[in-house]
PDB file of C-alpha atoms in Angstrom:
ATOM      1  CA  UNK A   1       2.057   5.651 -18.501  1.00 85.00           C
ATOM      2  CA  UNK A   2      -0.673   3.123 -19.283  1.00 90.00           C
ATOM      3  CA  UNK A   3      -1.180  -0.038 -17.266  1.00 93.00           C
ATOM      4  CA  UNK A   4      -0.126  -2.246 -20.188  1.00 92.00           C
ATOM      5  CA  UNK A   5       3.202  -0.374 -20.241  1.00 95.00           C
ATOM      6  CA  UNK A   6       3.576  -0.930 -16.514  1.00 96.00           C
ATOM      7  CA  UNK A   7       2.883  -4.632 -17.003  1.00 96.00           C
ATOM      8  CA  UNK A   8       5.668  -4.799 -19.569  1.00 96.00           C
ATOM      9  CA  UNK A   9       8.145  -3.696 -16.868  1.00 96.00           C
ATOM     10  CA  UNK A  10       7.375  -6.690 -14.673  1.00 97.00           C
ATOM     11  CA  UNK A  11       7.353 -10.458 -14.536  1.00 98.00           C
ATOM     12  CA  UNK A  12       5.313 -13.112 -12.742  1.00 98.00           C
ATOM     13  CA  UNK A  13       6.625 -15.216  -9.887  1.00 97.00           C
ATOM     14  CA  UNK A  14       4.878 -18.310  -8.539  1.00 98.00           C
ATOM     15  CA  UNK A  15       4.679 -17.651  -4.805  1.00 98.00           C
ATOM     16  CA  UNK A  16       2.891 -20.053  -2.437  1.00 96.00           C
ATOM     17  CA  UNK A  17       0.940 -21.459  -5.366  1.00 96.00           C
ATOM     18  CA  UNK A  18      -0.204 -18.171  -6.939  1.00 97.00           C
ATOM     19  CA  UNK A  19       1.090 -15.902  -9.695  1.00 98.00           C
ATOM     20  CA  UNK A  20       2.398 -12.633  -8.255  1.00 98.00           C
ATOM     21  CA  UNK A  21       3.216  -9.685 -10.506  1.00 98.00           C
ATOM     22  CA  UNK A  22       6.598  -8.129  -9.666  1.00 98.00           C
ATOM     23  CA  UNK A  23       8.518  -5.117 -10.944  1.00 98.00           C
ATOM     24  CA  UNK A  24      12.248  -5.356 -10.192  1.00 98.00           C
ATOM     25  CA  UNK A  25      14.118  -2.250 -11.371  1.00 97.00           C
ATOM     26  CA  UNK A  26      17.547  -0.777 -10.708  1.00 96.00           C
ATOM     27  CA  UNK A  27      20.983  -2.168  -9.898  1.00 93.00           C
ATOM     28  CA  UNK A  28      21.982  -0.202  -6.803  1.00 95.00           C
ATOM     29  CA  UNK A  29      23.609  -2.017  -3.904  1.00 95.00           C
ATOM     30  CA  UNK A  30      20.734  -1.249  -1.537  1.00 97.00           C
ATOM     31  CA  UNK A  31      17.290  -2.783  -2.028  1.00 98.00           C
ATOM     32  CA  UNK A  32      13.949  -1.079  -1.405  1.00 98.00           C
ATOM     33  CA  UNK A  33      10.846  -3.252  -1.241  1.00 98.00           C
ATOM     34  CA  UNK A  34       7.528  -1.435  -1.651  1.00 98.00           C
ATOM     35  CA  UNK A  35       4.190  -2.526  -0.177  1.00 98.00           C
ATOM     36  CA  UNK A  36       1.387  -0.706  -2.007  1.00 98.00           C
ATOM     37  CA  UNK A  37      -2.034   0.444  -0.824  1.00 97.00           C
ATOM     38  CA  UNK A  38      -5.735  -0.396  -1.146  1.00 94.00           C
ATOM     39  CA  UNK A  39      -7.581  -0.826  -3.452  1.00 94.00           C
ATOM     40  CA  UNK A  40      -5.003  -0.050  -6.129  1.00 96.00           C
ATOM     41  CA  UNK A  41      -1.695  -1.729  -7.058  1.00 97.00           C
ATOM     42  CA  UNK A  42       1.997  -1.342  -7.776  1.00 98.00           C
ATOM     43  CA  UNK A  43       0.962   0.970 -10.626  1.00 97.00           C
ATOM     44  CA  UNK A  44       0.675   3.706  -7.962  1.00 97.00           C
ATOM     45  CA  UNK A  45       4.454   4.109  -8.276  1.00 98.00           C
ATOM     46  CA  UNK A  46       4.787   4.616 -12.027  1.00 96.00           C
ATOM     47  CA  UNK A  47       5.685   8.297 -11.629  1.00 96.00           C
ATOM     48  CA  UNK A  48       8.468   7.723  -9.089  1.00 98.00           C
ATOM     49  CA  UNK A  49      10.024   4.345  -9.838  1.00 98.00           C
ATOM     50  CA  UNK A  50      12.658   5.740 -12.213  1.00 97.00           C
ATOM     51  CA  UNK A  51      13.976   8.131  -9.575  1.00 97.00           C
ATOM     52  CA  UNK A  52      13.742   5.562  -6.784  1.00 98.00           C
ATOM     53  CA  UNK A  53      15.672   3.049  -8.886  1.00 97.00           C
ATOM     54  CA  UNK A  54      18.607   5.460  -9.220  1.00 96.00           C
ATOM     55  CA  UNK A  55      19.201   5.030  -5.489  1.00 96.00           C
ATOM     56  CA  UNK A  56      17.914   1.501  -4.842  1.00 97.00           C
ATOM     57  CA  UNK A  57      17.158  -1.768  -6.498  1.00 98.00           C
ATOM     58  CA  UNK A  58      13.384  -1.350  -6.265  1.00 98.00           C
ATOM     59  CA  UNK A  59      11.116  -4.370  -5.925  1.00 98.00           C
ATOM     60  CA  UNK A  60       7.365  -3.843  -5.860  1.00 98.00           C
ATOM     61  CA  UNK A  61       4.718  -6.500  -6.263  1.00 98.00           C
ATOM     62  CA  UNK A  62       0.949  -6.529  -6.522  1.00 98.00           C
ATOM     63  CA  UNK A  63      -0.487  -8.097  -3.370  1.00 98.00           C
ATOM     64  CA  UNK A  64      -2.548 -11.197  -4.030  1.00 98.00           C
ATOM     65  CA  UNK A  65      -6.011 -10.038  -5.136  1.00 97.00           C
ATOM     66  CA  UNK A  66      -4.693  -6.732  -6.498  1.00 97.00           C
ATOM     67  CA  UNK A  67      -3.559  -5.471  -9.895  1.00 97.00           C
ATOM     68  CA  UNK A  68      -2.062  -8.095 -12.182  1.00 98.00           C
ATOM     69  CA  UNK A  69      -1.554 -10.722  -9.474  1.00 98.00           C
ATOM     70  CA  UNK A  70      -3.890 -13.703  -9.164  1.00 98.00           C
ATOM     71  CA  UNK A  71      -7.264 -13.156  -7.514  1.00 97.00           C
ATOM     72  CA  UNK A  72      -8.382 -16.571  -6.254  1.00 97.00           C
ATOM     73  CA  UNK A  73     -11.932 -16.601  -4.916  1.00 95.00           C
ATOM     74  CA  UNK A  74     -11.231 -19.183  -2.206  1.00 93.00           C
ATOM     75  CA  UNK A  75      -8.501 -17.207  -0.424  1.00 94.00           C
ATOM     76  CA  UNK A  76      -8.813 -15.460   2.936  1.00 92.00           C
ATOM     77  CA  UNK A  77      -6.860 -12.285   1.995  1.00 95.00           C
ATOM     78  CA  UNK A  78      -5.712 -11.523   5.527  1.00 97.00           C
ATOM     79  CA  UNK A  79      -2.890  -9.060   6.043  1.00 97.00           C
ATOM     80  CA  UNK A  80      -0.999 -11.906   7.722  1.00 97.00           C
ATOM     81  CA  UNK A  81      -1.306 -13.929   4.499  1.00 97.00           C
ATOM     82  CA  UNK A  82      -0.093 -10.946   2.486  1.00 98.00           C
ATOM     83  CA  UNK A  83       2.961 -10.652   4.760  1.00 98.00           C
ATOM     84  CA  UNK A  84       3.738 -14.343   4.169  1.00 98.00           C
ATOM     85  CA  UNK A  85       3.522 -13.826   0.406  1.00 98.00           C
ATOM     86  CA  UNK A  86       5.823 -10.790   0.539  1.00 98.00           C
ATOM     87  CA  UNK A  87       8.405 -12.643   2.614  1.00 98.00           C
ATOM     88  CA  UNK A  88       8.252 -15.709   0.350  1.00 98.00           C
ATOM     89  CA  UNK A  89       8.748 -13.473  -2.697  1.00 98.00           C
ATOM     90  CA  UNK A  90      11.735 -11.734  -1.139  1.00 98.00           C
ATOM     91  CA  UNK A  91      13.225 -15.108  -0.248  1.00 97.00           C
ATOM     92  CA  UNK A  92      12.705 -16.317  -3.837  1.00 97.00           C
ATOM     93  CA  UNK A  93      14.573 -13.210  -5.023  1.00 97.00           C
ATOM     94  CA  UNK A  94      17.396 -13.993  -2.549  1.00 97.00           C
ATOM     95  CA  UNK A  95      17.084 -10.712  -0.678  1.00 97.00           C
ATOM     96  CA  UNK A  96      19.055 -10.495   2.564  1.00 95.00           C
ATOM     97  CA  UNK A  97      18.768  -6.804   3.527  1.00 97.00           C
ATOM     98  CA  UNK A  98      15.964  -4.389   2.654  1.00 98.00           C
ATOM     99  CA  UNK A  99      14.477  -0.973   3.249  1.00 98.00           C
ATOM    100  CA  UNK A 100      10.692  -1.279   3.431  1.00 98.00           C
ATOM    101  CA  UNK A 101       8.529   1.502   1.985  1.00 98.00           C
ATOM    102  CA  UNK A 102       4.852   1.032   2.803  1.00 98.00           C
ATOM    103  CA  UNK A 103       1.713   3.026   2.012  1.00 98.00           C
ATOM    104  CA  UNK A 104      -1.884   2.648   3.223  1.00 97.00           C
ATOM    105  CA  UNK A 105      -2.843  -1.088   3.319  1.00 97.00           C
ATOM    106  CA  UNK A 106       0.846  -1.876   2.918  1.00 98.00           C
ATOM    107  CA  UNK A 107       1.715  -0.295   6.267  1.00 98.00           C
ATOM    108  CA  UNK A 108      -0.104  -3.116   8.064  1.00 98.00           C
ATOM    109  CA  UNK A 109       1.646  -5.734   5.935  1.00 98.00           C
ATOM    110  CA  UNK A 110       4.874  -4.006   6.990  1.00 98.00           C
ATOM    111  CA  UNK A 111       4.021  -4.029  10.692  1.00 98.00           C
ATOM    112  CA  UNK A 112       3.195  -7.766  10.542  1.00 98.00           C
ATOM    113  CA  UNK A 113       6.593  -8.354   8.910  1.00 98.00           C
ATOM    114  CA  UNK A 114       8.199  -6.206  11.601  1.00 98.00           C
ATOM    115  CA  UNK A 115       6.456  -8.237  14.332  1.00 98.00           C
ATOM    116  CA  UNK A 116       7.754 -11.462  12.792  1.00 98.00           C
ATOM    117  CA  UNK A 117      11.276 -10.064  12.614  1.00 97.00           C
ATOM    118  CA  UNK A 118      11.107  -9.695  16.397  1.00 97.00           C
ATOM    119  CA  UNK A 119      10.110 -13.363  16.755  1.00 96.00           C
ATOM    120  CA  UNK A 120      12.140 -15.213  14.122  1.00 93.00           C
ATOM    121  CA  UNK A 121      15.040 -14.901  11.715  1.00 93.00           C
ATOM    122  CA  UNK A 122      13.778 -13.358   8.479  1.00 95.00           C
ATOM    123  CA  UNK A 123      15.199 -10.860   5.993  1.00 96.00           C
ATOM    124  CA  UNK A 124      17.169  -8.065   7.661  1.00 97.00           C
ATOM    125  CA  UNK A 125      15.230  -4.798   7.745  1.00 98.00           C
ATOM    126  CA  UNK A 126      17.606  -1.835   7.659  1.00 98.00           C
ATOM    127  CA  UNK A 127      14.923   0.861   7.807  1.00 98.00           C
ATOM    128  CA  UNK A 128      11.199   1.401   7.317  1.00 98.00           C
ATOM    129  CA  UNK A 129       9.365   4.264   5.604  1.00 98.00           C
ATOM    130  CA  UNK A 130       5.669   4.608   6.506  1.00 98.00           C
ATOM    131  CA  UNK A 131       3.369   6.708   4.310  1.00 98.00           C
ATOM    132  CA  UNK A 132      -0.285   7.559   4.992  1.00 97.00           C
ATOM    133  CA  UNK A 133      -1.694   4.369   6.419  1.00 97.00           C
ATOM    134  CA  UNK A 134      -4.340   3.971   9.121  1.00 94.00           C
ATOM    135  CA  UNK A 135      -2.160   1.971  11.505  1.00 96.00           C
ATOM    136  CA  UNK A 136      -3.983   3.703  14.341  1.00 96.00           C
ATOM    137  CA  UNK A 137      -7.339   2.646  12.965  1.00 93.00           C
ATOM    138  CA  UNK A 138      -9.135   4.300  15.882  1.00 92.00           C
ATOM    139  CA  UNK A 139      -7.944   7.689  14.565  1.00 92.00           C
ATOM    140  CA  UNK A 140      -8.781   7.050  10.893  1.00 88.00           C
ATOM    141  CA  UNK A 141     -11.696   8.735   9.144  1.00 80.00           C
ATOM    142  CA  UNK A 142     -13.091   5.806   7.176  1.00 68.00           C
ATOM    143  CA  UNK A 143     -15.124   6.525   4.061  1.00 66.00           C
ATOM    144  CA  UNK A 144     -18.709   5.306   3.980  1.00 57.00           C
ATOM    145  CA  UNK A 145     -17.965   2.966   1.068  1.00 62.00           C
ATOM    146  CA  UNK A 146     -15.174   1.296   3.076  1.00 66.00           C
ATOM    147  CA  UNK A 147     -17.635   0.578   5.872  1.00 65.00           C
ATOM    148  CA  UNK A 148     -20.106  -0.896   3.392  1.00 61.00           C
ATOM    149  CA  UNK A 149     -17.483  -3.021   1.627  1.00 60.00           C
ATOM    150  CA  UNK A 150     -16.130  -4.572   4.817  1.00 61.00           C
ATOM    151  CA  UNK A 151     -19.622  -5.643   5.938  1.00 57.00           C
ATOM    152  CA  UNK A 152     -20.350  -9.305   5.150  1.00 67.00           C
ATOM    153  CA  UNK A 153     -23.852  -8.544   3.872  1.00 56.00           C
ATOM    154  CA  UNK A 154     -23.448  -5.238   2.040  1.00 68.00           C
ATOM    155  CA  UNK A 155     -19.861  -5.816   0.819  1.00 59.00           C
ATOM    156  CA  UNK A 156     -20.627  -8.183  -2.103  1.00 62.00           C
ATOM    157  CA  UNK A 157     -23.602  -6.043  -3.167  1.00 66.00           C
ATOM    158  CA  UNK A 158     -21.605  -2.801  -3.190  1.00 62.00           C
ATOM    159  CA  UNK A 159     -18.701  -4.454  -5.048  1.00 62.00           C
ATOM    160  CA  UNK A 160     -21.076  -5.823  -7.696  1.00 69.00           C
ATOM    161  CA  UNK A 161     -22.789  -2.456  -8.223  1.00 59.00           C
ATOM    162  CA  UNK A 162     -19.663  -0.282  -8.099  1.00 73.00           C
ATOM    163  CA  UNK A 163     -18.871   1.589 -11.307  1.00 79.00           C
ATOM    164  CA  UNK A 164     -15.926   3.306 -12.914  1.00 84.00           C
ATOM    165  CA  UNK A 165     -17.679   6.639 -12.436  1.00 87.00           C
ATOM    166  CA  UNK A 166     -18.065   6.016  -8.696  1.00 87.00           C
ATOM    167  CA  UNK A 167     -14.434   4.945  -8.391  1.00 87.00           C
ATOM    168  CA  UNK A 168     -13.171   8.075 -10.167  1.00 89.00           C
ATOM    169  CA  UNK A 169     -15.301  10.255  -7.888  1.00 87.00           C
ATOM    170  CA  UNK A 170     -14.067   8.524  -4.727  1.00 87.00           C
ATOM    171  CA  UNK A 171     -10.442   8.816  -5.825  1.00 88.00           C
ATOM    172  CA  UNK A 172     -10.902  12.485  -6.674  1.00 93.00           C
ATOM    173  CA  UNK A 173     -12.265  13.088  -3.175  1.00 91.00           C
ATOM    174  CA  UNK A 174      -9.028  11.930  -1.533  1.00 92.00           C
ATOM    175  CA  UNK A 175      -6.881  14.245  -3.688  1.00 93.00           C
ATOM    176  CA  UNK A 176      -6.135  17.634  -2.144  1.00 94.00           C
ATOM    177  CA  UNK A 177      -5.691  19.531  -5.406  1.00 91.00           C
ATOM    178  CA  UNK A 178      -8.739  18.510  -7.422  1.00 89.00           C
ATOM    179  CA  UNK A 179      -7.445  20.463 -10.436  1.00 86.00           C
ATOM    180  CA  UNK A 180      -4.481  18.072 -10.637  1.00 83.00           C
ATOM    181  CA  UNK A 181      -6.653  14.957 -10.924  1.00 86.00           C
ATOM    182  CA  UNK A 182      -6.016  12.717 -13.938  1.00 84.00           C
ATOM    183  CA  UNK A 183      -9.324  10.951 -14.525  1.00 86.00           C
ATOM    184  CA  UNK A 184      -7.851   8.749 -17.260  1.00 89.00           C
ATOM    185  CA  UNK A 185      -5.283   7.465 -14.788  1.00 91.00           C
ATOM    186  CA  UNK A 186      -8.087   6.603 -12.350  1.00 92.00           C
ATOM    187  CA  UNK A 187      -9.935   4.751 -15.108  1.00 92.00           C
ATOM    188  CA  UNK A 188      -6.884   2.584 -15.702  1.00 93.00           C
ATOM    189  CA  UNK A 189      -6.663   1.887 -11.967  1.00 93.00           C
ATOM    190  CA  UNK A 190     -10.319   0.850 -12.042  1.00 91.00           C
ATOM    191  CA  UNK A 191      -9.667  -1.652 -14.819  1.00 93.00           C
ATOM    192  CA  UNK A 192      -6.850  -3.184 -12.766  1.00 94.00           C
ATOM    193  CA  UNK A 193      -9.152  -3.383  -9.757  1.00 93.00           C
ATOM    194  CA  UNK A 194     -11.954  -5.257 -11.514  1.00 93.00           C
ATOM    195  CA  UNK A 195      -9.870  -7.497 -13.818  1.00 92.00           C
ATOM    196  CA  UNK A 196     -10.358 -11.243 -13.346  1.00 93.00           C
ATOM    197  CA  UNK A 197     -12.223 -11.776 -10.045  1.00 92.00           C
ATOM    198  CA  UNK A 198     -11.651  -8.234  -8.744  1.00 91.00           C
ATOM    199  CA  UNK A 199     -15.249  -7.494  -7.784  1.00 89.00           C
ATOM    200  CA  UNK A 200     -15.685 -10.844  -6.037  1.00 91.00           C
ATOM    201  CA  UNK A 201     -12.558 -10.632  -3.887  1.00 93.00           C
ATOM    202  CA  UNK A 202     -12.821  -6.922  -2.970  1.00 91.00           C
ATOM    203  CA  UNK A 203     -15.135  -7.465   0.059  1.00 89.00           C
ATOM    204  CA  UNK A 204     -12.736 -10.091   1.443  1.00 91.00           C
ATOM    205  CA  UNK A 205      -9.784  -7.770   0.954  1.00 92.00           C
ATOM    206  CA  UNK A 206     -11.629  -4.934   2.703  1.00 90.00           C
ATOM    207  CA  UNK A 207     -11.734  -7.054   5.865  1.00 89.00           C
ATOM    208  CA  UNK A 208      -8.240  -5.658   6.452  1.00 91.00           C
ATOM    209  CA  UNK A 209      -9.939  -2.797   8.297  1.00 90.00           C
ATOM    210  CA  UNK A 210     -11.267  -5.171  10.954  1.00 91.00           C
ATOM    211  CA  UNK A 211      -7.874  -6.884  11.150  1.00 95.00           C
ATOM    212  CA  UNK A 212      -6.300  -3.586  12.126  1.00 95.00           C
ATOM    213  CA  UNK A 213      -8.474  -3.636  15.231  1.00 93.00           C
ATOM    214  CA  UNK A 214      -7.906  -7.291  16.135  1.00 95.00           C
ATOM    215  CA  UNK A 215      -4.123  -7.112  15.606  1.00 97.00           C
ATOM    216  CA  UNK A 216      -3.709  -3.608  17.040  1.00 97.00           C
ATOM    217  CA  UNK A 217      -1.582  -4.660  20.008  1.00 97.00           C
ATOM    218  CA  UNK A 218       0.659  -6.872  17.884  1.00 98.00           C
ATOM    219  CA  UNK A 219       1.301  -4.324  15.153  1.00 98.00           C
ATOM    220  CA  UNK A 220       1.482  -1.099  17.156  1.00 98.00           C
ATOM    221  CA  UNK A 221       3.471  -2.986  19.783  1.00 98.00           C
ATOM    222  CA  UNK A 222       6.031  -4.022  17.163  1.00 98.00           C
ATOM    223  CA  UNK A 223       6.540  -0.359  16.258  1.00 98.00           C
ATOM    224  CA  UNK A 224       6.868   0.641  19.905  1.00 97.00           C
ATOM    225  CA  UNK A 225       9.538  -2.037  20.479  1.00 97.00           C
ATOM    226  CA  UNK A 226      11.585  -1.680  17.310  1.00 97.00           C
ATOM    227  CA  UNK A 227      15.121  -0.348  17.219  1.00 96.00           C
ATOM    228  CA  UNK A 228      15.030  -0.073  13.433  1.00 97.00           C
ATOM    229  CA  UNK A 229      15.021   3.518  12.099  1.00 98.00           C
ATOM    230  CA  UNK A 230      11.522   4.496  10.977  1.00 98.00           C
ATOM    231  CA  UNK A 231      10.851   7.467   8.718  1.00 98.00           C
ATOM    232  CA  UNK A 232       7.268   8.739   8.690  1.00 98.00           C
ATOM    233  CA  UNK A 233       6.478  10.581   5.427  1.00 98.00           C
ATOM    234  CA  UNK A 234       2.929  11.898   5.631  1.00 98.00           C
ATOM    235  CA  UNK A 235       0.704  13.932   3.349  1.00 98.00           C
ATOM    236  CA  UNK A 236      -1.179  16.244   5.702  1.00 97.00           C
ATOM    237  CA  UNK A 237      -4.418  16.650   3.705  1.00 96.00           C
ATOM    238  CA  UNK A 238      -5.269  12.962   3.602  1.00 96.00           C
ATOM    239  CA  UNK A 239      -8.966  12.777   4.603  1.00 94.00           C
ATOM    240  CA  UNK A 240      -8.696   9.098   5.679  1.00 92.00           C
ATOM    241  CA  UNK A 241      -5.247   8.457   7.185  1.00 96.00           C
ATOM    242  CA  UNK A 242      -5.241  11.826   8.894  1.00 97.00           C
ATOM    243  CA  UNK A 243      -2.262  13.798  10.192  1.00 97.00           C
ATOM    244  CA  UNK A 244      -3.062  12.792  13.792  1.00 97.00           C
ATOM    245  CA  UNK A 245      -1.984   9.226  12.961  1.00 97.00           C
ATOM    246  CA  UNK A 246       1.456  10.426  11.856  1.00 98.00           C
ATOM    247  CA  UNK A 247       1.861  12.490  15.024  1.00 98.00           C
ATOM    248  CA  UNK A 248       0.888   9.526  17.199  1.00 98.00           C
ATOM    249  CA  UNK A 249       3.295   7.194  15.397  1.00 98.00           C
ATOM    250  CA  UNK A 250       6.152   9.660  15.787  1.00 98.00           C
ATOM    251  CA  UNK A 251       5.365   9.961  19.475  1.00 97.00           C
ATOM    252  CA  UNK A 252       5.434   6.223  20.168  1.00 97.00           C
ATOM    253  CA  UNK A 253       8.126   4.883  17.797  1.00 97.00           C
ATOM    254  CA  UNK A 254      11.479   5.386  19.590  1.00 93.00           C
ATOM    255  CA  UNK A 255      13.783   5.790  16.584  1.00 91.00           C
ATOM    256  CA  UNK A 256      11.490   7.733  14.245  1.00 97.00           C
ATOM    257  CA  UNK A 257      11.631  10.930  12.217  1.00 98.00           C
ATOM    258  CA  UNK A 258       8.571  12.783  10.954  1.00 98.00           C
ATOM    259  CA  UNK A 259       8.397  14.473   7.550  1.00 98.00           C
ATOM    260  CA  UNK A 260       5.151  16.223   6.629  1.00 98.00           C
ATOM    261  CA  UNK A 261       4.082  16.893   3.069  1.00 97.00           C
ATOM    262  CA  UNK A 262       1.704  19.854   3.019  1.00 96.00           C
ATOM    263  CA  UNK A 263      -1.192  20.455   0.628  1.00 96.00           C
ATOM    264  CA  UNK A 264      -1.230  16.843  -0.545  1.00 97.00           C
ATOM    265  CA  UNK A 265      -3.816  14.059  -0.253  1.00 96.00           C
ATOM    266  CA  UNK A 266      -3.814  10.298   0.240  1.00 95.00           C
ATOM    267  CA  UNK A 267      -1.644   9.320  -2.763  1.00 96.00           C
ATOM    268  CA  UNK A 268       1.378  11.641  -2.444  1.00 97.00           C
ATOM    269  CA  UNK A 269       3.510   9.624  -4.884  1.00 97.00           C
ATOM    270  CA  UNK A 270       0.962  10.490  -7.589  1.00 96.00           C
ATOM    271  CA  UNK A 271      -0.303  13.903  -6.514  1.00 95.00           C
ATOM    272  CA  UNK A 272       2.998  15.457  -5.467  1.00 96.00           C
ATOM    273  CA  UNK A 273       5.787  13.095  -6.621  1.00 96.00           C
ATOM    274  CA  UNK A 274       8.712  15.519  -6.627  1.00 97.00           C
ATOM    275  CA  UNK A 275       8.254  16.734  -3.062  1.00 97.00           C
ATOM    276  CA  UNK A 276       7.407  13.215  -1.906  1.00 98.00           C
ATOM    277  CA  UNK A 277      10.671  11.911  -3.370  1.00 98.00           C
ATOM    278  CA  UNK A 278      12.611  14.705  -1.656  1.00 97.00           C
ATOM    279  CA  UNK A 279      11.249  13.557   1.709  1.00 97.00           C
ATOM    280  CA  UNK A 280      11.887   9.892   0.945  1.00 97.00           C
ATOM    281  CA  UNK A 281      15.524  10.655   0.230  1.00 95.00           C
ATOM    282  CA  UNK A 282      16.021  13.359   2.865  1.00 88.00           C
TER     283      UNK A 282
END
């Protein structure tokens, strides 16, 4: 699928003053809301959305600053802001009960939403599925480019100089099976990343890494306290959000199950969609 085809599946919602791109597919009684990863977009799920939507009404949006959503320059792009946008979108869609599926960056948006659910009356969360996200940031193996992008001085320079070729190489490096890489797919992801103000907002967005340190107690604490069932679906060959994070989460989340996906890298829904779906539904 091309990104223009993906765009045709969605609509735009005005949420907290910005245009948010949303795909809403399926008519099942249960609703799954998906929080995608960094630095990509909802397009990550093009290979699996048809199957997911047989079991759920699936709602996935591009976070502000990502994909087809607005990319305002004068926005802070904190994970807390992204959680507010997600909740406002779900309220606008009149959702009352959801299963949250979160990957990468989205796992921290999910844990902020979980923390709020323990403080105030928001949408009812029936279950949470966590996939390959560096929630335990102290265990993550950050890439050098992530460290450069999150730095206030080097971030804007690196974002300005970044190229499609570099992006394709970096994405290839976090795939386990390099022979299965679709470079054309990565090129389309790159175009989504840089569209509009993509280069300018990327350093701000990358500050999420620092926020995982400053909000560690709030977000990990929410997982430790929750009574909501949590399924941990983890690709074991992820070089960034390593297997040790999944093991630690399973150890500390009371009502959790752990499902490991072998011989698969950071984007399991793209690299190994059939086995990933089996674990999601298991």
